[in-house]
mmCIF file of C-alpha atoms in Angstrom:
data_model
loop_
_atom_site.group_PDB
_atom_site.id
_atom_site.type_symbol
_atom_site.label_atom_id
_atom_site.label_comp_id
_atom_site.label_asym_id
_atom_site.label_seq_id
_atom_site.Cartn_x
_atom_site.Cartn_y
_atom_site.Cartn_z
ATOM 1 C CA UNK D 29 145.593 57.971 80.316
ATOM 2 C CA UNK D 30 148.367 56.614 78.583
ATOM 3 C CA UNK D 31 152.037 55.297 79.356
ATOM 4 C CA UNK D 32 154.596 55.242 76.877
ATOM 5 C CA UNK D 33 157.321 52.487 77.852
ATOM 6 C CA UNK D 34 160.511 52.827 75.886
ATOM 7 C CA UNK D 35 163.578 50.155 75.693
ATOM 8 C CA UNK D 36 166.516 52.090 75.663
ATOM 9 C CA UNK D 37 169.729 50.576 74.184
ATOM 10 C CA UNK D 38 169.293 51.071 70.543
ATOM 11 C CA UNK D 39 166.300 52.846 70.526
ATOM 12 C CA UNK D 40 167.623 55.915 72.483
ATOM 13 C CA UNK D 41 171.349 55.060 73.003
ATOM 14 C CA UNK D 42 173.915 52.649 71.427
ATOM 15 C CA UNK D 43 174.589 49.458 72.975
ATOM 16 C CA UNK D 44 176.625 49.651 75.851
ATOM 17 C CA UNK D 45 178.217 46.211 75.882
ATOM 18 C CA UNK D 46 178.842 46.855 72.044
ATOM 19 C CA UNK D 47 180.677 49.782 72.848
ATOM 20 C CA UNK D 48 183.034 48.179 75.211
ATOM 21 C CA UNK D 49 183.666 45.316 73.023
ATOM 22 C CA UNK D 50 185.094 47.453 70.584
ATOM 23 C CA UNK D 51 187.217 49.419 73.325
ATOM 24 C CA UNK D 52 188.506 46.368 75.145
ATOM 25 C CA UNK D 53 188.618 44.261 71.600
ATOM 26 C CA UNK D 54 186.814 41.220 73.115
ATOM 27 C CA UNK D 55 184.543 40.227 70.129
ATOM 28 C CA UNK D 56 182.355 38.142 72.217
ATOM 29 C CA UNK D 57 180.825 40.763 73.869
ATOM 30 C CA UNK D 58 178.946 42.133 71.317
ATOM 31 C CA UNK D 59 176.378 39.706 71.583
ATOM 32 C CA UNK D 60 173.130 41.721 72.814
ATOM 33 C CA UNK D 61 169.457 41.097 73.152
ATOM 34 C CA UNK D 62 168.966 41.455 69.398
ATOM 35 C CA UNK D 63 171.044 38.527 69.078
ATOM 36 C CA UNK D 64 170.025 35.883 72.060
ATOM 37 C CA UNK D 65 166.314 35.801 73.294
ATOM 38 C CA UNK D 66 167.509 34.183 76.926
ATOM 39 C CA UNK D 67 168.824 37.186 78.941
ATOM 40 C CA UNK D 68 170.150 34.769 81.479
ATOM 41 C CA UNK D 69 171.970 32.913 79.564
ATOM 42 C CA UNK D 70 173.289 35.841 77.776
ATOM 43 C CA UNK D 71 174.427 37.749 81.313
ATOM 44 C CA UNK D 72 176.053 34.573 82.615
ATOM 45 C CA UNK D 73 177.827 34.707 79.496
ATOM 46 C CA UNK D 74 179.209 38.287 79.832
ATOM 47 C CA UNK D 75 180.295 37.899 83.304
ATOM 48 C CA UNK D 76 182.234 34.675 82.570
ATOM 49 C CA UNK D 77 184.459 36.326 79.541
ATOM 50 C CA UNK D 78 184.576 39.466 82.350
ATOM 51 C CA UNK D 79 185.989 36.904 84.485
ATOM 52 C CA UNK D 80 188.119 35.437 82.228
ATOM 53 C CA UNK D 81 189.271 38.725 81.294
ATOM 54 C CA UNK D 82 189.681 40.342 84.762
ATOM 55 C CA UNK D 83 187.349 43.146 83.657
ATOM 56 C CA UNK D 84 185.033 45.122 86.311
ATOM 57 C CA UNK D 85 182.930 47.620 86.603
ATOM 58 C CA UNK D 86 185.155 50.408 86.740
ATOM 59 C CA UNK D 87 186.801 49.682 83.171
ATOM 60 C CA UNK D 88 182.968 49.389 82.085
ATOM 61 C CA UNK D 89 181.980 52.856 83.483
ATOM 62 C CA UNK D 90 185.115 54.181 81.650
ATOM 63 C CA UNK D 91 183.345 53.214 78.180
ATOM 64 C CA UNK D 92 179.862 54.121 79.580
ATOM 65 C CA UNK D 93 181.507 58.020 79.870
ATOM 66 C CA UNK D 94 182.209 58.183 76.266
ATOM 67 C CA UNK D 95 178.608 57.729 75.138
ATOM 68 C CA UNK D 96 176.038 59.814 73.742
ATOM 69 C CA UNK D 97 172.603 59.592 73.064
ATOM 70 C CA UNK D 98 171.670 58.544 69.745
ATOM 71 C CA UNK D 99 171.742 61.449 66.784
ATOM 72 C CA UNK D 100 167.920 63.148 67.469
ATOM 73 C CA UNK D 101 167.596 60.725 70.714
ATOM 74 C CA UNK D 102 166.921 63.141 73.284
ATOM 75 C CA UNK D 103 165.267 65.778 71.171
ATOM 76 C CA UNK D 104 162.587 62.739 70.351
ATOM 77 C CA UNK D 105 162.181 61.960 73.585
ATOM 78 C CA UNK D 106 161.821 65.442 74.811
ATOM 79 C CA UNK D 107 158.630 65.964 72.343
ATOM 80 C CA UNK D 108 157.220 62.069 73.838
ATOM 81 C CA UNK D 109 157.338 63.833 77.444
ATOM 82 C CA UNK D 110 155.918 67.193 76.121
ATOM 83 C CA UNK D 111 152.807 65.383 75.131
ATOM 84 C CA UNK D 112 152.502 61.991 77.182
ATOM 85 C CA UNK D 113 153.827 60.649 80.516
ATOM 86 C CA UNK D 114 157.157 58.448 79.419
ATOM 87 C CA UNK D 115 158.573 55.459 81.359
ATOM 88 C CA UNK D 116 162.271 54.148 80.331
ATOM 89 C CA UNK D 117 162.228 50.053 80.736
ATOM 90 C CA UNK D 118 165.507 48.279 80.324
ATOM 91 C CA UNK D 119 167.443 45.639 81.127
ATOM 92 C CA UNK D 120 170.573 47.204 81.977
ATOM 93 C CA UNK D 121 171.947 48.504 85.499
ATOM 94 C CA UNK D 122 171.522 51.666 87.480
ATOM 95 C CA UNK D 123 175.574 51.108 87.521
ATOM 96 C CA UNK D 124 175.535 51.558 84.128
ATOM 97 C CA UNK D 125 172.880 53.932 83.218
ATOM 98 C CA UNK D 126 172.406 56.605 85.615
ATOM 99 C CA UNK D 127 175.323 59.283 83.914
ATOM 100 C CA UNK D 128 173.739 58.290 80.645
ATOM 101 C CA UNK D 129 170.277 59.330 81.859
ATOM 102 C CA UNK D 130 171.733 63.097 82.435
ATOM 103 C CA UNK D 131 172.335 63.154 79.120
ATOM 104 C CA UNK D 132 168.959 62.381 78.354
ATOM 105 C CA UNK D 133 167.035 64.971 80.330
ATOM 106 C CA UNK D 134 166.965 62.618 83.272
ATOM 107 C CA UNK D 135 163.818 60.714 82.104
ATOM 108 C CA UNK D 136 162.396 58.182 84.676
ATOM 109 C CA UNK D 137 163.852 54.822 84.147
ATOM 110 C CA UNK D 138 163.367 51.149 85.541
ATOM 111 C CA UNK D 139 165.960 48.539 85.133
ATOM 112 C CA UNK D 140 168.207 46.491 87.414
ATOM 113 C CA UNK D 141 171.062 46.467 89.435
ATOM 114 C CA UNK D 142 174.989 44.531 89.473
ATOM 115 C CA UNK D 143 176.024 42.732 92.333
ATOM 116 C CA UNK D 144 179.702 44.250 92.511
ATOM 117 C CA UNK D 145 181.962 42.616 94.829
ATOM 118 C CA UNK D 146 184.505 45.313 96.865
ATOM 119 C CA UNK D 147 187.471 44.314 94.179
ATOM 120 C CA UNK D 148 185.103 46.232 91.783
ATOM 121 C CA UNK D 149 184.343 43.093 89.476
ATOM 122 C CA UNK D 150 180.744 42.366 88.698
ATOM 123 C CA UNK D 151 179.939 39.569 90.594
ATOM 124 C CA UNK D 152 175.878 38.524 89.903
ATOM 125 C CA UNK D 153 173.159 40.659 88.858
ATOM 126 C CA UNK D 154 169.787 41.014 90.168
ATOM 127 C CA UNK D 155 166.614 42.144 88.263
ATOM 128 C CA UNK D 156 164.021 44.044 89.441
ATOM 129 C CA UNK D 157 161.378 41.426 88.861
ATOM 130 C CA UNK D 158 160.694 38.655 86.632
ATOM 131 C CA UNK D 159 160.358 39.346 83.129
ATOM 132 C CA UNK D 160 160.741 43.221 84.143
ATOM 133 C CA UNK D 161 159.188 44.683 80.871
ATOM 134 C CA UNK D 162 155.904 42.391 80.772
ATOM 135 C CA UNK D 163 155.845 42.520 84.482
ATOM 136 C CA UNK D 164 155.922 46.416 84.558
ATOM 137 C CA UNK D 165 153.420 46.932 81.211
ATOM 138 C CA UNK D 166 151.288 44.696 82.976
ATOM 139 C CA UNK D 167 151.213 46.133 86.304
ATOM 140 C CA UNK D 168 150.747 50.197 84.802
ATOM 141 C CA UNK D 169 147.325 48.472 83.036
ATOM 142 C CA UNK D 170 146.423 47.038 86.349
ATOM 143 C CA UNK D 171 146.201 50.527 87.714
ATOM 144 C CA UNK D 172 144.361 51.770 84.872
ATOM 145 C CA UNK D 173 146.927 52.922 82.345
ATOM 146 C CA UNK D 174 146.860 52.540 78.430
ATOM 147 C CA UNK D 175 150.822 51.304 77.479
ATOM 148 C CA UNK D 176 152.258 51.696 74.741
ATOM 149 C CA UNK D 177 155.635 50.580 73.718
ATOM 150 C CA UNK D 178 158.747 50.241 71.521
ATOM 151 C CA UNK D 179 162.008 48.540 71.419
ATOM 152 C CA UNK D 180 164.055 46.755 69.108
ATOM 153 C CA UNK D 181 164.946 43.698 70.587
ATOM 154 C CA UNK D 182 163.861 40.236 71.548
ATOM 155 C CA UNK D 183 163.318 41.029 75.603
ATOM 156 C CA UNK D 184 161.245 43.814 74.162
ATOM 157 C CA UNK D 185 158.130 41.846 72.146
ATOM 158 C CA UNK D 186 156.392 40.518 75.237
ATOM 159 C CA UNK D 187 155.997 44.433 76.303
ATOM 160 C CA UNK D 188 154.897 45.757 72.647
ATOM 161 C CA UNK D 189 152.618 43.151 72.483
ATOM 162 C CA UNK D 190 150.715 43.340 75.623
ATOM 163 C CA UNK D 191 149.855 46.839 74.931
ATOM 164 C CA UNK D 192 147.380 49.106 73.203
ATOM 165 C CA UNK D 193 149.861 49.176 70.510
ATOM 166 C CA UNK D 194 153.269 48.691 69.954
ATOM 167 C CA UNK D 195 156.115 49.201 67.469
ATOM 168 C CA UNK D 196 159.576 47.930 66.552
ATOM 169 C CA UNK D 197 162.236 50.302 66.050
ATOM 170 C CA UNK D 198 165.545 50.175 64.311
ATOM 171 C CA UNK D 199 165.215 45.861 65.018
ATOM 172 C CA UNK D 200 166.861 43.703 63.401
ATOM 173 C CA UNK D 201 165.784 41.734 59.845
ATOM 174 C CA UNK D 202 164.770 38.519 61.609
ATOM 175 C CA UNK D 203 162.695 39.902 64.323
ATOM 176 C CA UNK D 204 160.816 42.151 61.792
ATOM 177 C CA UNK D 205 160.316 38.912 59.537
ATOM 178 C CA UNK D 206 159.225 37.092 62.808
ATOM 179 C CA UNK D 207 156.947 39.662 63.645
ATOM 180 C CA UNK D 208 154.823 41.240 60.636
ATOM 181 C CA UNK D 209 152.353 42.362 62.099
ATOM 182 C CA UNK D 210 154.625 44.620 64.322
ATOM 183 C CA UNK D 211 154.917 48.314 62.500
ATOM 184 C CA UNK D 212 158.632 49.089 62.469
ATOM 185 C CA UNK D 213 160.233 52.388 62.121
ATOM 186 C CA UNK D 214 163.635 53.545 61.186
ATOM 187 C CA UNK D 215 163.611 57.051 62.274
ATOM 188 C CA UNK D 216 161.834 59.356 65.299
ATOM 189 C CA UNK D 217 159.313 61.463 63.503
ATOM 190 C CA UNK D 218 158.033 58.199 62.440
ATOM 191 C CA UNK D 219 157.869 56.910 65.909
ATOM 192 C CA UNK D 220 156.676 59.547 67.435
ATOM 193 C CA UNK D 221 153.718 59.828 64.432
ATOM 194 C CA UNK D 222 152.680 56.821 65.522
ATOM 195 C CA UNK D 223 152.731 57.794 69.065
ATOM 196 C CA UNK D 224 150.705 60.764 68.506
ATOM 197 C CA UNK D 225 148.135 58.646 66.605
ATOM 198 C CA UNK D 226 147.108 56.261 68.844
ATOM 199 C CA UNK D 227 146.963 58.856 71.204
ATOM 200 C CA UNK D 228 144.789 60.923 69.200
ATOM 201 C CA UNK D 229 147.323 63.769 68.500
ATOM 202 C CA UNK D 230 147.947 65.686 65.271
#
């Protein structure tokens, strides 16, 4: 039986700390996992120019209302569940994902939570496990599933390649020169084609 494990920020919505960078006009925070391969290092980063900033969760969730779903997001990833079972991986927050996932058809999603202190600013965040994508492709095969997966970013590659197949979509030009062998896809009836294939669907 197969899993299919999809990242989520650029693959089925746009990047949420992008979007607030542009609405608070704080530059700096539109560095994402496309950009730096070390998601520590990258999260210690946000929260210290949150810090700086005195920004916290609420004037996050603010930006987080004014999202939508990718053009043709949802309707892909309504024909995925039609024909497979369809797990949502990500590293972002429950904080900042679960309104978001309403507008997706409420699709079943793993990621990780903020620490949020009772002044509302983030204080730490806590993942779910350790490398969460790996960890959870991994653990679905231990139980006798067939993954497989697509994302566009960095934190994404150890997930595509541990299973049955994997693709890139909508990456970036390094990581698609990094990673050849990797088939990479710009739009969803592509993606989901090659979905369908390995499963044996026409």
């Amino acid at each position: 039986m197969y899993i299919c494990c999809l990242d989520v920020e650029g693959v089925l919505l746009p990047e949420i700390w992008i979007a607030f960078s542009e609405a608070s006009g704080i530059p700096e925070l539109r560095r994402t996992t496309r950009d730096e391969p070390d998601y520590a290092r990258l999260m210690n980063f946000r929260l210290g120019i949150l810090k700086e900033h005195g920004l916290g969760l609420k004037e996050i969730q603010d930006v987080i209302a004014t999202i939508d779903p990718l053009p043709g997001a949802k309707e892909f990833l309504d024909e995925l569940r039609d024909i497979a079972q369809v797990i949502l991986i990500s590293d972002t927050f429950t904080q900042f994902a679960s309104p978001l996932m309403k507008k997706l058809g409420n699709p079943t999603l793993f990621c990780n939570e903020l620490v949020v202190g009772s002044d509302g600013m983030i204080e730490d965040y806590r993942m779910r496990c350790e490398k969460s994508k790996l960890t959870t492709v991994r653990a679905l095969q231990s139980m006798g599933f067939e993954t497989i997966a697509a994302g566009d970013s960095f934190n994404d590659l150890a997930m595509i390649e541990a299973s049955k197949a994997g693709f890139l979509f909508r990456s970036t030009d390094q990581i698609r020169k990094d990673h050849p062998e990797l088939p990479a896809f710009e739009e969803y009836s592509d993606l989901l084609g090659a979905f369908k294939n390995v499963m044996g669907i026409k």
